[in-house]
Amino acid sequence: GYDVSAIKFPVAVFGGSNLNFYLLNNVINNPGVLKNYFELQTLFSSDKDYLATRLSYKFNLTGPSMTVQTACSTSLVATHLACQSLLTYQCDMALAGGVSLQIPWWNGYVVGDADIRSPDGVCRPFDAKANGTLFGEGCGIVVLKRLQDAIQDNDHIYAVIRGSAINNDGSLKAGYTAPGVDGQTDVITSALDIASVSASDVSYVETHGTGTPLGDPVEITALTKAYRHYTNATGYCGIGSVKASIGHLDAAAGIAGLIKTTLELYHKKLPQTVHFSQPNPMLELEKTP
């Protein structure tokens, strides 16, 4: 709702993308492209590391501008950094998000050993038949301001971010692409403490929820361990995963979940997770919050 040409305050940009498949599959494989066009311009416009600063250049945004790359958590880490930039008054508005495109999209895939992709092309988070994830495409961006400024400026406020935290698993997990229980437990606990929120007051969690046999149990175990610092109650907190509907968006996965949760809060409705029929017994949900 803001006219870019009329903005008189610093606007920050934090975001990231997946690999540029158009560059790999079209530009590099077409020897005439780089030969017939300005080579540097082609590279500048194709390199994902220039994502944030190109956006700032195009829209004349003068706040901090940083391309973020932390794999699946990219767009949520971007949101965290945007919040920090606002709280330290390095900007008065921030754009945070991620984008993931597969070009060309009509390629199928071959499932191999230890592959996280679903052999039947269906993502079933938390379900007894969960057998892997499915990659999708998407782009998501949120506009962030300090709450008092948004109220004063009569902005349309969809939700308030009370707090956030980031960390890393280190090597305490089954492999590089696998999640770790201890790391997730610690970061969830930190986020709750920073937000001054008790887990007993949380009514819904939008999970990473990839629908993989390894990932879902690890995530539920970590959530449970974190919540046990606050409550012994069971069966009171809803969980969901947008990946069941739109797939795993890689660098944009987190922002998709954030936007979904924001709209759930705004409309006071929790949509069901599709492709779910009965819970994965490995999760032991009946013993968890």
Coordinates of C-alpha atoms in Angstrom, one line a residue:
G1 CA 0.0 0.0 0.0
Y2 CA 3.0 2.3 -0.1
D3 CA 4.0 4.4 -3.1
V4 CA 7.7 3.7 -3.6
S5 CA 8.4 7.1 -5.1
A6 CA 6.9 8.9 -2.1
I7 CA 8.8 7.0 0.7
K8 CA 11.1 9.3 2.6
F9 CA 12.5 6.8 5.1
P10 CA 15.0 3.9 4.8
V11 CA 13.5 0.6 3.7
A12 CA 15.5 -2.6 4.2
V13 CA 15.5 -5.7 2.0
F14 CA 16.4 -9.2 3.4
G15 CA 15.7 -12.3 1.3
G16 CA 17.1 -15.2 -0.7
S17 CA 16.4 -17.6 -3.5
N18 CA 17.2 -21.1 -4.6
L19 CA 19.6 -22.0 -7.4
N20 CA 18.9 -20.2 -10.7
F21 CA 17.9 -23.1 -12.9
Y22 CA 17.1 -20.8 -15.8
L23 CA 20.8 -19.7 -15.8
L24 CA 22.0 -23.3 -15.6
N25 CA 19.5 -24.9 -18.1
N26 CA 19.1 -22.0 -20.6
V27 CA 21.7 -19.3 -20.5
I28 CA 24.9 -21.3 -19.9
N29 CA 23.8 -24.0 -22.3
N30 CA 23.2 -21.5 -25.0
P31 CA 26.6 -20.2 -26.2
G32 CA 25.0 -17.4 -28.2
V33 CA 23.5 -15.7 -25.2
L34 CA 26.7 -14.6 -23.4
K35 CA 28.4 -13.9 -26.7
N36 CA 25.7 -11.7 -28.2
Y37 CA 24.7 -9.8 -25.0
F38 CA 26.7 -7.9 -22.4
E39 CA 28.2 -10.7 -20.4
L40 CA 28.5 -8.9 -17.0
Q41 CA 24.9 -7.7 -17.2
T42 CA 23.7 -11.2 -17.9
L43 CA 25.6 -12.5 -14.9
F44 CA 24.5 -9.6 -12.6
S45 CA 20.9 -10.3 -13.5
S46 CA 21.2 -14.0 -13.0
D47 CA 23.3 -14.4 -9.9
K48 CA 21.1 -15.1 -6.9
D49 CA 23.6 -13.3 -4.6
Y50 CA 22.5 -9.9 -6.2
L51 CA 18.8 -10.5 -5.3
A52 CA 18.3 -8.1 -2.5
T53 CA 20.6 -5.3 -3.8
R54 CA 19.0 -5.4 -7.2
L55 CA 15.6 -5.0 -5.6
S56 CA 16.8 -2.0 -3.6
Y57 CA 18.3 -0.5 -6.7
K58 CA 15.2 -0.9 -8.8
F59 CA 12.9 0.6 -6.1
N60 CA 15.4 3.1 -4.7
L61 CA 15.3 1.6 -1.2
T62 CA 18.0 2.9 1.0
G63 CA 17.9 0.7 4.1
P64 CA 20.2 -2.3 4.7
S65 CA 20.0 -4.8 1.8
M66 CA 21.2 -8.3 2.3
T67 CA 20.8 -11.5 0.4
V68 CA 20.5 -14.4 2.8
Q69 CA 21.2 -18.1 2.2
T70 CA 20.6 -20.7 4.9
A71 CA 18.9 -23.3 2.7
C72 CA 15.3 -24.2 3.8
S73 CA 15.3 -21.6 6.5
T74 CA 16.4 -18.7 4.3
S75 CA 13.2 -16.7 4.3
L76 CA 12.7 -17.0 8.0
V77 CA 16.2 -16.0 8.8
A78 CA 15.7 -13.1 6.5
T79 CA 12.6 -12.2 8.5
H80 CA 14.6 -12.5 11.8
L81 CA 17.3 -10.2 10.4
A82 CA 14.7 -7.7 9.2
C83 CA 13.2 -7.6 12.7
Q84 CA 16.7 -7.0 14.1
S85 CA 17.3 -4.2 11.6
L86 CA 14.0 -2.5 12.7
L87 CA 14.6 -2.9 16.4
T88 CA 18.1 -1.3 16.0
Y89 CA 16.6 1.6 14.0
Q90 CA 18.7 0.9 10.9
C91 CA 15.5 1.1 8.9
D92 CA 11.8 2.1 9.4
M93 CA 10.3 -0.5 7.1
A94 CA 11.7 -3.9 5.9
L95 CA 10.8 -6.4 3.2
A96 CA 11.6 -10.0 4.0
G97 CA 11.1 -13.2 2.1
G98 CA 12.2 -15.7 -0.4
V99 CA 11.7 -17.1 -3.9
S100 CA 12.1 -20.6 -5.3
L101 CA 11.5 -21.5 -9.0
Q102 CA 12.3 -24.7 -10.9
I103 CA 12.8 -23.9 -14.6
P104 CA 11.8 -25.9 -16.6
W105 CA 9.1 -27.2 -14.3
W106 CA 7.9 -30.1 -16.4
N107 CA 10.8 -32.4 -15.4
G108 CA 10.0 -35.4 -13.4
Y109 CA 12.4 -36.9 -10.9
V110 CA 13.9 -40.3 -10.1
V111 CA 13.9 -41.3 -6.4
G112 CA 17.1 -42.8 -5.2
D113 CA 18.4 -44.2 -1.9
A114 CA 18.1 -41.8 1.1
D115 CA 16.1 -39.4 -1.1
I116 CA 13.8 -37.1 0.8
R117 CA 11.4 -36.8 -2.2
S118 CA 8.1 -38.8 -2.1
P119 CA 8.1 -41.8 -4.5
D120 CA 4.4 -41.2 -5.4
G121 CA 4.6 -37.4 -5.6
V122 CA 2.4 -36.7 -2.5
C123 CA 3.5 -34.8 0.7
R124 CA 1.8 -36.2 3.8
P125 CA 3.1 -34.4 6.9
F126 CA 2.5 -36.4 10.2
D127 CA 0.5 -39.1 8.4
A128 CA 1.1 -42.9 8.8
K129 CA 1.7 -43.1 5.0
A130 CA 4.2 -40.2 4.9
N131 CA 7.0 -41.2 2.6
G132 CA 8.8 -38.0 1.6
T133 CA 8.4 -34.4 0.5
L134 CA 7.5 -32.8 -2.8
F135 CA 9.2 -29.7 -4.1
G136 CA 7.1 -26.8 -5.3
E137 CA 7.5 -23.2 -6.5
G138 CA 6.6 -19.9 -4.9
C139 CA 7.6 -16.4 -3.8
G140 CA 6.6 -14.7 -0.6
I141 CA 7.4 -11.3 0.9
V142 CA 6.2 -9.7 4.1
V143 CA 6.3 -6.0 4.9
L144 CA 7.5 -5.3 8.4
K145 CA 7.4 -2.2 10.7
R146 CA 7.9 -1.5 14.4
L147 CA 4.4 -2.0 15.9
Q148 CA 4.1 1.5 17.4
D149 CA 5.0 3.0 14.0
A150 CA 2.5 0.8 12.2
I151 CA -0.3 1.9 14.6
Q152 CA 0.7 5.5 14.3
D153 CA 0.7 5.3 10.5
N154 CA -2.7 3.6 10.4
D155 CA -1.2 0.6 8.6
H156 CA -3.3 -2.6 8.0
I157 CA -1.7 -4.9 10.6
Y158 CA -2.2 -8.7 9.9
A159 CA -0.1 -10.0 12.8
V160 CA 2.6 -9.1 15.4
I161 CA 5.9 -10.9 15.5
R162 CA 6.6 -11.2 19.3
G163 CA 10.1 -12.6 19.0
S164 CA 12.4 -14.8 17.0
A165 CA 15.6 -16.8 17.4
I166 CA 18.1 -18.6 15.1
N167 CA 20.8 -21.1 15.7
N168 CA 22.4 -24.2 14.0
D169 CA 22.5 -27.9 14.7
G170 CA 26.2 -28.2 14.2
S171 CA 27.1 -31.8 13.4
L172 CA 24.8 -33.4 16.1
K173 CA 22.4 -35.0 13.5
A174 CA 22.3 -38.0 11.2
G175 CA 23.6 -36.0 8.2
Y176 CA 24.0 -32.5 6.7
T177 CA 20.4 -32.4 5.3
A178 CA 18.9 -34.1 8.4
P179 CA 17.3 -32.1 11.3
G180 CA 18.6 -32.3 14.8
V181 CA 16.6 -32.6 18.0
D182 CA 18.8 -30.6 20.3
G183 CA 19.3 -27.7 18.0
Q184 CA 15.5 -27.4 17.3
T185 CA 14.7 -27.7 21.0
D186 CA 17.1 -24.9 21.9
V187 CA 15.9 -22.5 19.2
I188 CA 12.2 -23.0 20.0
T189 CA 12.9 -22.4 23.7
S190 CA 14.9 -19.3 22.9
A191 CA 12.2 -17.9 20.7
L192 CA 9.5 -18.4 23.3
D193 CA 11.7 -16.8 26.0
I194 CA 12.6 -13.8 23.8
A195 CA 8.9 -13.3 23.0
S196 CA 8.0 -13.7 26.7
V197 CA 5.5 -16.4 25.7
S198 CA 4.8 -19.6 27.6
A199 CA 4.4 -22.8 25.5
S200 CA 1.2 -23.4 27.5
D201 CA -0.3 -20.3 25.8
V202 CA 0.5 -21.4 22.3
S203 CA -2.5 -22.8 20.5
Y204 CA -1.0 -23.6 17.1
V205 CA 2.4 -24.3 15.5
E206 CA 3.1 -24.1 11.8
T207 CA 5.8 -26.7 11.5
H208 CA 8.5 -27.4 8.9
G209 CA 6.5 -30.6 8.3
T210 CA 8.2 -32.0 5.3
G211 CA 6.4 -35.4 5.5
T212 CA 9.7 -37.3 5.6
P213 CA 10.0 -40.4 7.8
L214 CA 13.0 -38.8 9.6
G215 CA 12.1 -35.1 9.7
D216 CA 8.6 -35.2 11.2
P217 CA 9.5 -37.4 14.2
V218 CA 12.6 -35.3 14.9
E219 CA 10.5 -32.1 14.7
I220 CA 7.7 -33.3 17.0
T221 CA 10.3 -34.7 19.5
A222 CA 12.1 -31.3 19.6
L223 CA 8.8 -29.4 20.0
T224 CA 7.8 -31.7 22.8
K225 CA 11.2 -31.3 24.6
A226 CA 11.0 -27.5 24.3
Y227 CA 7.4 -27.4 25.5
R228 CA 8.1 -29.6 28.5
H229 CA 10.1 -26.7 30.0
Y230 CA 6.8 -24.9 30.4
T231 CA 4.0 -27.5 30.6
N232 CA 3.2 -31.2 31.0
A233 CA -0.2 -30.8 29.3
T234 CA -1.0 -33.0 26.2
G235 CA -3.2 -32.6 23.2
Y236 CA -3.9 -28.9 23.4
C237 CA -1.8 -27.3 20.6
G238 CA -2.6 -27.7 16.9
I239 CA 0.1 -28.4 14.3
G240 CA 0.0 -28.0 10.6
S241 CA 2.2 -27.8 7.5
V242 CA 1.6 -25.8 4.3
K243 CA 3.9 -28.2 2.4
A244 CA 1.0 -30.7 2.1
S245 CA -0.8 -28.1 -0.1
I246 CA 2.0 -26.4 -2.0
G247 CA 5.1 -28.6 -1.6
H248 CA 8.5 -27.7 -0.1
L249 CA 9.5 -24.3 -1.5
D250 CA 13.2 -24.5 -0.5
A251 CA 14.4 -20.9 0.1
A252 CA 10.7 -19.7 0.3
A253 CA 9.5 -22.5 2.5
G254 CA 9.6 -20.6 5.8
I255 CA 7.9 -17.4 4.5
A256 CA 5.1 -19.6 3.0
G257 CA 4.5 -21.0 6.5
L258 CA 4.7 -17.5 8.1
I259 CA 2.2 -16.0 5.7
K260 CA -0.2 -19.0 6.2
T261 CA 0.0 -18.6 10.0
T262 CA -0.4 -14.9 9.8
L263 CA -3.6 -15.3 7.8
E264 CA -4.8 -18.0 10.3
L265 CA -4.4 -15.5 13.1
Y266 CA -6.1 -12.8 11.1
H267 CA -9.1 -14.8 10.1
K268 CA -9.2 -16.9 13.3
K269 CA -9.4 -20.2 11.3
L270 CA -7.2 -23.2 11.2
P271 CA -7.4 -25.1 7.9
Q272 CA -6.8 -28.8 8.0
T273 CA -3.6 -30.3 6.7
V274 CA -4.5 -32.1 3.5
H275 CA -3.4 -35.8 2.7
F276 CA -3.7 -36.6 6.4
S277 CA -5.8 -39.6 7.4
Q278 CA -4.2 -41.1 10.5
P279 CA -1.2 -40.0 12.6
N280 CA 2.2 -41.5 12.1
P281 CA 2.6 -43.9 15.2
M282 CA 6.3 -42.9 15.4
L283 CA 5.3 -39.4 16.4
E284 CA 3.4 -40.7 19.5
L285 CA 1.2 -37.6 19.3
E286 CA -1.0 -38.7 22.2
K287 CA 2.0 -38.2 24.6
T288 CA 2.8 -34.7 23.2
P289 CA 1.3 -31.2 23.6

